[in-house]
Structures are given as C-alpha cells and as structure tokens.
C-alpha positions as CSV (number, residue, x, y, z in Angstrom):
1,M,-9.0,-6.3,-3.6
2,V,-8.7,-7.3,-0.2
3,V,-10.8,-10.0,0.2
4,N,-13.2,-10.6,3.3
5,F,-14.6,-13.0,5.1
6,Q,-18.6,-13.7,7.0
7,W,-16.6,-15.8,8.7
8,P,-13.3,-14.7,9.5
9,W,-12.2,-18.3,10.2
10,L,-12.1,-19.2,6.7
11,G,-10.3,-17.0,5.8
12,V,-7.0,-19.7,7.8
13,I,-9.6,-23.3,7.5
14,I,-9.2,-22.1,3.1
15,P,-5.5,-21.8,3.0
16,C,-5.2,-25.4,6.2
17,V,-6.8,-27.0,3.4
18,L,-4.8,-25.9,0.6
19,I,-2.0,-27.1,2.3
20,A,-3.3,-30.2,3.8
21,G,-4.8,-31.1,0.0
22,I,-2.3,-30.5,-2.2
23,G,1.0,-31.3,-0.6
24,Y,-0.3,-34.2,1.1
25,G,-2.6,-35.7,-1.6
26,S,1.4,-35.1,-3.9
27,H,2.9,-37.8,-1.8
28,L,-0.5,-39.5,-0.7
29,F,-1.0,-41.0,-4.7
30,V,2.3,-39.8,-6.5
31,F,5.1,-39.1,-5.3
32,A,5.0,-42.9,-3.0
33,A,5.7,-44.3,-6.2
34,Y,7.9,-42.3,-7.7
35,L,10.2,-39.5,-6.1
36,S,12.9,-41.2,-3.3
37,N,12.6,-41.8,0.4
38,E,15.1,-38.9,-0.2
39,K,13.4,-36.9,-1.5
40,Q,9.9,-38.2,0.2
41,I,11.9,-36.7,3.1
42,I,13.4,-33.4,2.5
43,F,9.9,-32.6,0.8
44,E,7.7,-33.8,4.3
45,V,10.3,-31.5,5.7
46,L,10.2,-28.3,3.9
47,L,6.0,-28.9,4.0
48,S,6.4,-29.7,8.2
49,I,8.9,-25.7,7.6
50,L,5.0,-24.6,6.5
51,W,3.0,-24.8,8.4
52,F,5.1,-23.2,11.4
53,S,6.4,-20.7,9.3
54,Y,1.6,-20.5,8.8
55,Y,1.4,-20.7,13.0
56,L,3.4,-17.8,13.1
57,A,2.6,-15.9,11.2
58,I,-1.1,-16.4,12.7
59,V,0.1,-16.2,16.6
60,T,2.9,-12.9,16.6
61,D,1.6,-10.1,17.2
62,A,1.9,-7.0,14.4
63,G,2.9,-4.3,17.2
64,T,1.1,-2.0,19.2
65,P,2.5,1.3,20.3
66,P,3.2,1.8,23.5
67,K,1.1,3.7,26.5
68,N,1.2,7.4,27.1
69,F,2.6,7.4,23.6
70,Q,3.5,11.1,22.8
71,P,4.5,12.1,19.6
72,P,7.9,14.1,18.8
73,E,7.7,17.6,17.4
74,G,6.3,18.1,14.1
75,E,5.0,15.2,13.9
76,W,0.4,14.8,14.0
77,K,-0.3,14.1,17.1
78,R,-3.4,11.8,15.8
79,W,-5.5,10.3,18.8
80,C,-7.0,7.3,18.5
81,K,-10.6,6.9,19.7
82,K,-10.6,3.3,20.0
83,C,-7.7,2.7,22.6
84,K,-7.7,6.7,24.3
85,N,-3.9,6.5,23.1
86,Y,-2.1,8.6,20.6
87,K,-1.2,7.4,17.5
88,P,3.4,6.5,16.3
89,E,4.4,7.9,12.3
90,R,2.7,4.7,10.5
91,S,0.8,3.3,12.3
92,H,-3.2,2.7,12.3
93,H,-5.8,0.9,14.7
94,C,-7.8,-2.0,13.0
95,K,-11.0,-3.0,12.7
96,T,-10.8,-6.5,12.8
97,C,-7.8,-6.6,15.6
98,K,-9.6,-4.5,17.5
99,K,-6.1,-1.9,18.2
100,C,-4.3,-0.2,17.4
101,V,-1.4,-1.5,15.0
102,L,2.3,-0.2,14.8
103,Q,3.4,0.1,10.8
104,M,0.4,-2.1,9.4
105,D,0.8,-2.5,6.2
106,H,-3.2,-4.5,5.6
107,H,-5.5,-6.9,7.5
108,C,-4.7,-10.7,6.4
109,P,-8.1,-12.3,5.9
110,W,-5.6,-16.0,5.7
111,T,-4.0,-15.3,8.2
112,Y,-6.1,-13.8,10.8
113,N,-4.7,-11.4,11.9
114,C,-3.3,-7.8,11.2
115,V,0.8,-7.7,9.5
116,G,2.8,-4.3,10.5
117,H,6.1,-4.4,12.7
118,S,6.1,-7.4,14.4
119,N,5.1,-10.2,12.1
120,L,6.0,-9.0,8.4
121,P,9.3,-11.4,9.4
122,H,6.8,-14.3,9.6
123,F,4.7,-13.3,6.6
124,L,6.6,-12.5,4.9
125,R,8.3,-16.2,5.3
126,F,5.3,-17.5,4.8
127,L,4.7,-16.6,1.4
128,V,8.6,-17.9,0.7
129,W,8.2,-21.6,1.8
130,V,4.4,-21.9,0.4
131,M,6.5,-21.4,-3.2
132,V,9.0,-23.8,-1.8
133,C,7.1,-26.1,-1.5
134,T,4.1,-25.3,-4.4
135,T,7.9,-25.5,-6.6
136,F,8.8,-28.8,-6.1
137,V,5.7,-29.8,-5.9
138,A,4.9,-28.4,-10.1
139,V,8.3,-29.3,-10.6
140,E,7.4,-33.2,-10.3
141,L,3.7,-33.3,-10.4
142,G,5.4,-32.3,-14.2
143,K,7.5,-34.4,-14.4
144,V,5.0,-37.2,-13.2
145,A,2.2,-35.4,-16.2
146,L,5.3,-35.8,-19.2
147,K,5.7,-39.0,-18.7
148,Y,1.2,-39.8,-19.0
149,Y,2.4,-38.0,-22.0
150,E,5.2,-39.6,-23.4
151,D,3.0,-42.5,-22.8
152,R,-0.1,-41.3,-24.2
153,N,-0.2,-45.1,-26.0
154,L,-0.3,-47.2,-24.0
155,P,-3.0,-48.8,-23.0
156,S,-5.4,-48.2,-20.4
157,Y,-5.5,-50.0,-18.1
158,L,-1.9,-50.0,-17.1
159,V,-2.1,-45.8,-16.2
160,N,-3.1,-45.7,-12.7
161,K,-6.4,-43.5,-12.7
162,V,-6.4,-42.4,-8.7
163,E,-3.0,-41.3,-10.3
164,M,-3.7,-39.3,-12.8
165,F,-6.5,-37.9,-11.8
166,A,-4.2,-36.7,-8.4
167,V,-2.2,-35.2,-11.0
168,I,-4.8,-33.7,-13.4
169,L,-6.2,-32.7,-10.1
170,L,-3.8,-31.0,-8.4
171,L,-0.9,-29.4,-10.6
172,P,-2.9,-26.9,-11.8
173,L,-4.3,-26.1,-8.4
174,D,-0.7,-26.2,-7.2
175,I,0.1,-23.4,-9.8
176,F,-2.3,-21.3,-9.5
177,V,-2.0,-20.8,-5.5
178,L,2.3,-20.5,-6.4
179,A,1.0,-17.8,-9.4
180,S,-0.7,-15.9,-6.7
181,I,1.1,-16.1,-4.1
182,L,4.1,-15.2,-6.7
183,I,2.3,-11.7,-7.5
184,L,1.6,-11.2,-4.0
185,F,5.4,-11.5,-2.1
186,I,6.3,-10.0,-5.4
187,R,4.3,-6.7,-4.3
188,C,5.7,-7.0,-1.0
189,V,9.0,-6.8,-1.3
190,I,8.5,-3.9,-4.5
191,N,6.3,-2.0,-1.1
192,F,8.7,-2.7,2.0
193,A,12.4,-2.8,-0.1
194,F,11.8,-1.0,-3.5
195,K,9.4,1.5,-1.6
196,G,10.3,1.6,2.1
197,M,6.5,1.5,2.2
198,T,3.4,-0.6,3.3
199,Q,0.0,-0.5,1.2
200,I,-1.1,1.7,3.0
201,E,1.0,3.9,2.1
202,V,1.0,3.3,-1.1
203,W,-3.0,4.5,-1.5
204,E,-2.4,7.2,0.7
205,L,0.3,7.8,-2.0
206,E,-1.8,8.0,-4.9
207,R,-4.3,9.7,-3.2
208,I,-2.4,12.8,-1.9
209,E,-1.5,12.3,-5.8
210,S,-4.4,12.4,-7.6
211,Q,-6.0,16.0,-4.0
212,I,-2.6,17.4,-6.9
213,R,-3.3,17.0,-9.7
214,N,-6.8,18.1,-9.6
215,G,-5.6,20.9,-7.3
216,R,-7.9,20.0,-4.2
217,I,-5.3,19.3,-1.6
218,W,-3.6,23.2,-1.4
219,T,-6.1,24.7,1.4
220,Q,-5.3,21.5,3.9
221,I,-1.5,21.2,2.6
222,K,-1.2,25.8,3.3
223,K,-3.6,25.3,7.0
224,N,-1.2,22.5,8.0
225,Y,2.1,24.5,6.4
226,R,0.7,27.5,8.8
227,A,0.1,25.7,11.8
228,L,3.3,24.4,12.1
229,H,6.2,26.7,10.4
230,G,4.4,30.2,11.6
231,K,4.7,31.0,8.3
232,E,2.1,31.3,5.3
233,L,3.1,27.7,2.0
234,P,5.9,30.1,0.4
235,K,6.6,29.4,-4.0
236,L,7.2,26.2,-4.5
237,V,8.6,25.3,-7.5
238,S,8.7,21.7,-9.3
239,W,12.4,20.4,-10.3
240,S,10.8,17.9,-12.7
241,K,9.7,21.2,-15.1
242,H,12.5,22.5,-14.9
243,S,14.7,18.8,-15.2
244,R,16.2,18.0,-19.2
245,F,13.9,15.7,-19.1
246,H,10.9,17.6,-18.4
247,E,8.6,16.6,-21.3
248,E,5.5,19.1,-21.6
249,E,1.9,17.7,-21.3
250,P,0.0,18.1,-24.7
251,E,-2.9,20.9,-25.3
252,L,-6.2,19.8,-25.5
253,E,-8.4,18.6,-28.2
254,E,-10.6,20.0,-30.0
255,D,-13.1,17.2,-28.0
256,D,-11.3,17.1,-25.4
257,I,-12.2,21.1,-24.7
258,S,-15.8,20.7,-25.6
259,D,-16.2,18.0,-22.7
260,L,-15.9,21.7,-20.4
261,E,-18.7,23.0,-21.4
262,G,-21.4,23.4,-19.1
263,Y,-18.2,22.8,-16.3
264,E,-16.8,26.0,-16.9
265,Y,-15.7,26.6,-13.2
266,E,-12.3,27.0,-12.0
267,I,-11.2,27.4,-8.3
268,E,-9.2,30.4,-7.6
269,E,-7.6,31.3,-3.8
270,S,-6.1,35.0,-4.0
271,I,-3.8,35.1,-0.3
272,E,-4.4,38.1,1.6
273,E,-2.6,40.8,1.3
274,E,1.2,40.8,3.5
275,E,1.8,44.5,5.0
276,D,5.8,43.2,4.5
277,A,8.3,42.1,1.8
278,V,6.5,37.9,2.7
279,A,3.7,38.6,0.4
280,S,6.4,38.1,-2.6
281,S,7.4,34.6,-1.2
282,V,4.1,33.4,-0.5
283,V,1.4,32.3,-4.4
284,S,-1.8,31.9,-4.6
285,K,-3.6,29.0,-4.8
286,T,-3.3,28.5,-8.4
287,E,-0.3,29.4,-8.4
288,T,1.2,26.1,-6.3
289,R,-0.7,23.2,-8.4
290,H,0.8,24.7,-10.9
291,D,4.2,24.2,-10.1
292,F,4.1,21.1,-7.6
293,T,3.4,18.2,-9.1
294,S,3.3,15.0,-7.5
295,D,6.4,14.1,-9.0
296,D,8.0,16.3,-6.3
297,L,6.4,14.6,-3.4
298,I,9.9,12.8,-0.9
299,F,8.2,9.8,1.1
300,P,10.5,10.8,4.1
301,Y,10.7,6.4,5.4
302,D,12.1,5.2,1.8
303,L,16.4,4.6,3.2
304,G,17.2,3.4,0.2
305,F,16.7,-0.4,-0.7
306,W,19.1,-2.4,1.0
307,R,18.3,-0.7,4.5
308,N,14.2,-0.8,3.9
309,L,15.1,-4.6,4.1
310,T,17.2,-5.4,6.8
311,D,15.3,-2.5,8.6
312,A,12.3,-4.6,7.6
313,C,13.1,-8.1,8.5
314,G,16.6,-7.6,10.0
315,S,19.8,-9.4,9.5
316,P,19.9,-10.9,5.4
317,L,21.7,-14.4,8.1
318,V,18.6,-15.4,10.0
319,W,16.4,-14.4,7.0
320,M,15.4,-17.6,6.6
321,F,14.7,-18.5,10.2
322,P,11.8,-17.9,12.7
323,W,14.1,-15.5,14.8
324,G,14.6,-13.0,12.1
325,K,12.5,-9.4,13.3
326,P,12.8,-6.0,12.6
327,R,15.6,-3.5,13.6
328,T,12.8,-0.3,14.8
329,S,11.2,0.1,16.5
330,G,7.8,0.3,15.3
331,Y,6.8,3.7,16.2
332,L,9.9,6.1,15.4
333,F,10.8,5.7,12.4
334,I,14.8,7.9,10.8
335,K,13.6,9.8,7.6
336,N,16.0,10.0,4.6
337,E,18.2,13.0,3.4
338,D,15.4,14.0,1.1
339,V,13.2,14.9,3.9
340,E,15.8,18.0,4.0
341,E,15.1,19.3,-0.3
342,D,11.2,18.5,1.0
343,Q,9.3,21.9,-0.3
344,L,6.3,21.3,1.8
345,G,8.0,20.7,5.1
346,L,5.3,18.6,6.5
347,P,5.3,15.1,7.8
348,W,3.6,12.0,6.2
349,P,1.3,12.5,5.1
350,P,0.9,16.5,4.0
351,D,-2.0,16.5,4.5
352,G,-1.9,14.1,8.0
353,G,-5.1,12.9,5.9
354,H,-7.2,15.7,5.8
355,Q,-9.5,16.9,2.6
356,E,-10.1,20.2,2.5
357,N,-13.9,21.3,2.3
358,L,-15.7,20.4,-0.6
359,E,-18.2,22.7,-1.0
360,G,-15.0,25.7,-2.3
361,F,-13.8,22.3,-4.5
362,V,-17.6,21.8,-6.2
363,D,-20.2,23.9,-6.0
364,E,-17.7,27.0,-7.5
365,L,-20.0,29.8,-9.8
366,D,-19.7,29.4,-13.5
367,S,-17.8,33.1,-12.3
368,I,-14.4,32.5,-15.4
369,Q,-15.2,32.1,-19.1
370,L,-13.9,29.6,-20.7
371,E,-11.3,31.1,-23.1
372,D,-10.3,33.0,-20.5
373,L,-9.3,29.9,-19.2
374,S,-5.4,29.0,-19.2
375,E,-4.3,25.4,-20.3
376,E,-3.3,24.5,-17.1
377,G,-7.2,25.1,-16.4
378,K,-9.3,23.3,-18.8
379,R,-6.6,20.5,-18.4
380,R,-7.3,20.9,-14.0
381,K,-11.2,21.2,-15.3
382,L,-11.2,19.0,-17.3
383,M,-9.6,15.6,-14.5
384,R,-12.3,17.3,-12.6
385,I,-15.2,15.5,-15.1
386,R,-13.1,12.3,-15.9
387,D,-12.1,11.0,-12.6
388,P,-15.1,11.7,-9.8
389,R,-13.0,9.9,-7.0
390,S,-12.7,13.4,-7.4
391,T,-14.7,15.1,-5.1
392,L,-14.4,12.0,-2.9
393,R,-14.0,12.4,1.3
394,R,-10.3,10.1,2.1
395,T,-12.7,7.4,4.2
396,E,-14.4,7.4,0.5
397,W,-11.5,7.6,-2.2
398,M,-10.0,4.2,-3.8
399,N,-7.1,3.7,-5.7
400,D,-7.6,2.2,-9.3
401,F,-8.2,-1.4,-7.9
402,G,-10.6,0.3,-6.4
403,E,-9.6,-0.7,-2.9
404,T,-10.6,1.9,-0.2
405,L,-8.8,2.5,3.6
406,D,-11.3,-0.1,4.5
407,D,-10.5,-3.4,2.5
408,F,-7.1,-3.1,4.4
409,G,-8.8,-3.1,7.6
410,V,-8.2,0.2,9.1
411,D,-11.4,1.5,11.3
412,L,-12.2,5.0,10.0
413,D,-15.0,5.1,13.0
414,A,-11.4,5.2,14.9
415,E,-10.1,8.5,13.9
416,D,-10.6,11.6,15.5
417,A,-9.1,13.8,12.4
418,E,-11.3,16.5,13.6
419,N,-9.0,17.4,16.9
420,D,-5.4,15.8,14.9
421,H,-3.0,18.6,14.9
422,L,0.7,19.0,13.9
423,L,3.1,19.0,16.4
424,A,5.1,22.3,16.3
425,K,8.9,22.3,16.3
C-alpha cells in the first residue's frame, strides 16, 4: 500500500533523518573506533553519492507531454481536463504534482515527486545506493555485534556503553531499511525489466483480468472494436485452451453450487442479426467470454528484459552515473511483435479504462434457472458473489493489496472518460 502523509514534506524529512542517523551515527559512534581510515573515507564517499542521488530523485522532473500533443492513429484520444491537453499513451495526471506525467509509475511520498519516464533512472540509482550503504553498515555493525557476543564474559566496565547502545539501535534499523528498499527495488525491476510495465499498468492489467474472468468487460470491448475497425468483434479463440499444457478448471462442488441459490442470474447478450455472411464469425457475449481468457491478453509495451531495461535506463555503461537517462521520448512507444497476433486489436488498455454500465451486469433478472446453466455460467456467478470488486467502477476498483488508482497518485477528476475515444486507422 502506498503511504500518504497529511504533511507531504514529512515524506522527505523521514528519509533524511534515517540516512543521517544511520550513516553518520554509525560512523561517529562505531566506525571511528573500528575501521581503518581508508574504509571510513570509502564509506563517506558512498554516503555522499547517496545524498546526491536522493537529491536528483527529488528535483528531476518525471516528464510532461508536449503542448498541443496529438495522439497517433489507432490510439486512445484522452483529454486532460486540468492540463487542457491530450495525454500520450501511458500518461496520467498526478493529483500532487498537478500535471500530466509521462509513463507515470506512481507518486513517491519519499521523494515528494512522481516517478515516471525521465527520472526513473535517478529513482533506481537512489535505491541502489541506499542498498549499498545499508549493506556496508549492516556488515560492519554485524562484525561489532559478533565481537560483543564473543566478549560477553568480560566485565561490563570494559564495554563502551554508548557504542553498544548505538549498535543495538542502529543495526536492526539499518536491516529494516535495507529489507524494505530491497523489496521495493525487486518490485520495480520485475515491473520495468521483466514485464515492461509501470506499477499503474500492473494494476490496470489485474483489473482487466478480473473483468475478463467475471465477463463484465465484453460490452465495452465490442464497442471499442466497432469504433476502431468499423465492424463487429470476430470470434476469439483462446490459445491456452488449445495448448497441450492447458488444464481444465475443476468442476464446481455441491457446496459451491448451493452458494449460488438466490443469485440465479446470467448475463446473456445476443448480437444483432447480420444480413451477410459476416454474421457467422460474430459471437454472443457469453461465447466470447468462454473462448478468451486473461492468458490471451497481450501487453504491447513489453519488448523483452534487455530492451525494457535499456529503454528505461539507457546504456549499461552509464547506469550508475547521474547522466544516465532513458532512450525513448516518453510519449511515443514501439510495440512488440506480439501485437500482430492480438485478437482484440485494440490499444492498451483494451477497454480504455471504461467499464460498462453496471445496470445490466448487476440487476439482471433471474430468468434462467440454476440447473439450466452451464458449468461456466455457474462459475461466473460464484465469482460474482465471492469477489465484491466485480461490481466496482474503475475509480473504486482495488487490487489484491487494496491499492486503488488514487493510491498511486492518479488524479481521477482530471480524466474525461465520457469524451475519450479511439482514433480510427
């Protein structure tokens, strides 16, 4: 869960206190008596680099869209009501920075700045230098703590009480900071390097997968496909269901089916009859749900581990230097080759961040008896009952960690969802 402070400046003061307290406290009370002059100088150099990297993470702008930006054909045309400008793909308006941010990852309370396209390398370097310094401190303080244990039978008057108190206080605190930053760094690397995603896009993917599982997404998908391609959505075939590695979902137990009593509804929407032969390739909403799974979704910006990493942080020769920067513009992106196989044929996100009206999804009459439903229909009903998020709007939806778009700093009031539309190719 992203931390939010009532007084935002606390988010910068707390890291400063931790860096100064752990770094200079360890040096003053412990390292000065145990480390050689060379090691002490090395530590102070590392600490200075850490301060500088933190400064750059705070003051470097994440990047804003060009004025009078016009989205290319085949992309979403999204208007920001507060910036009075069109937003490029992957951009969002930050409620704290009060501007649109290119390739926005999240608003970081610890830097009082958005993490986005232009300052992601500085943010990652800051995390790296925090880990380097805290690892140094943990190793050296650990050696001193081990020495205390070995000398535990010595008289107490031979032990420096101030030094011991510093070790007892700073070592656990340092390990806590190291573990926290390591987890955050791993999460960032997994998202950016292995998936090619921002944290917001990971959240968006989870939301779309949820909508596919409960079947709610298809009305909007059909509408978007018709707007972009000028024809009805063709029949979708799941590659995973035809794979030799595919495992059939287990049948519902009797206890599960009994949970459905009183909730006997199924959303069944038939398409309009076509006068030509194209009709045979168009399917009903229920059929589309059955044939297409979340495994068939294609995220267009994942270019592979190495390409994702170098596009985000530049050449590996400058990764650890302050002049290392991304290779891309931040508002026009290359798509991966898998897009050609994308059955939905829509820009990301395929539903445009719009979720269909709840009326047809929630208030469907119990016109179909439970025994008349297929196993798939029963499963969807059970999912609808057990997951209360299935009826939430995008502005309210939360992932498994309880995070909403608001937690990442996105200003939902700046979005003009009613007027967003696709630019036909």
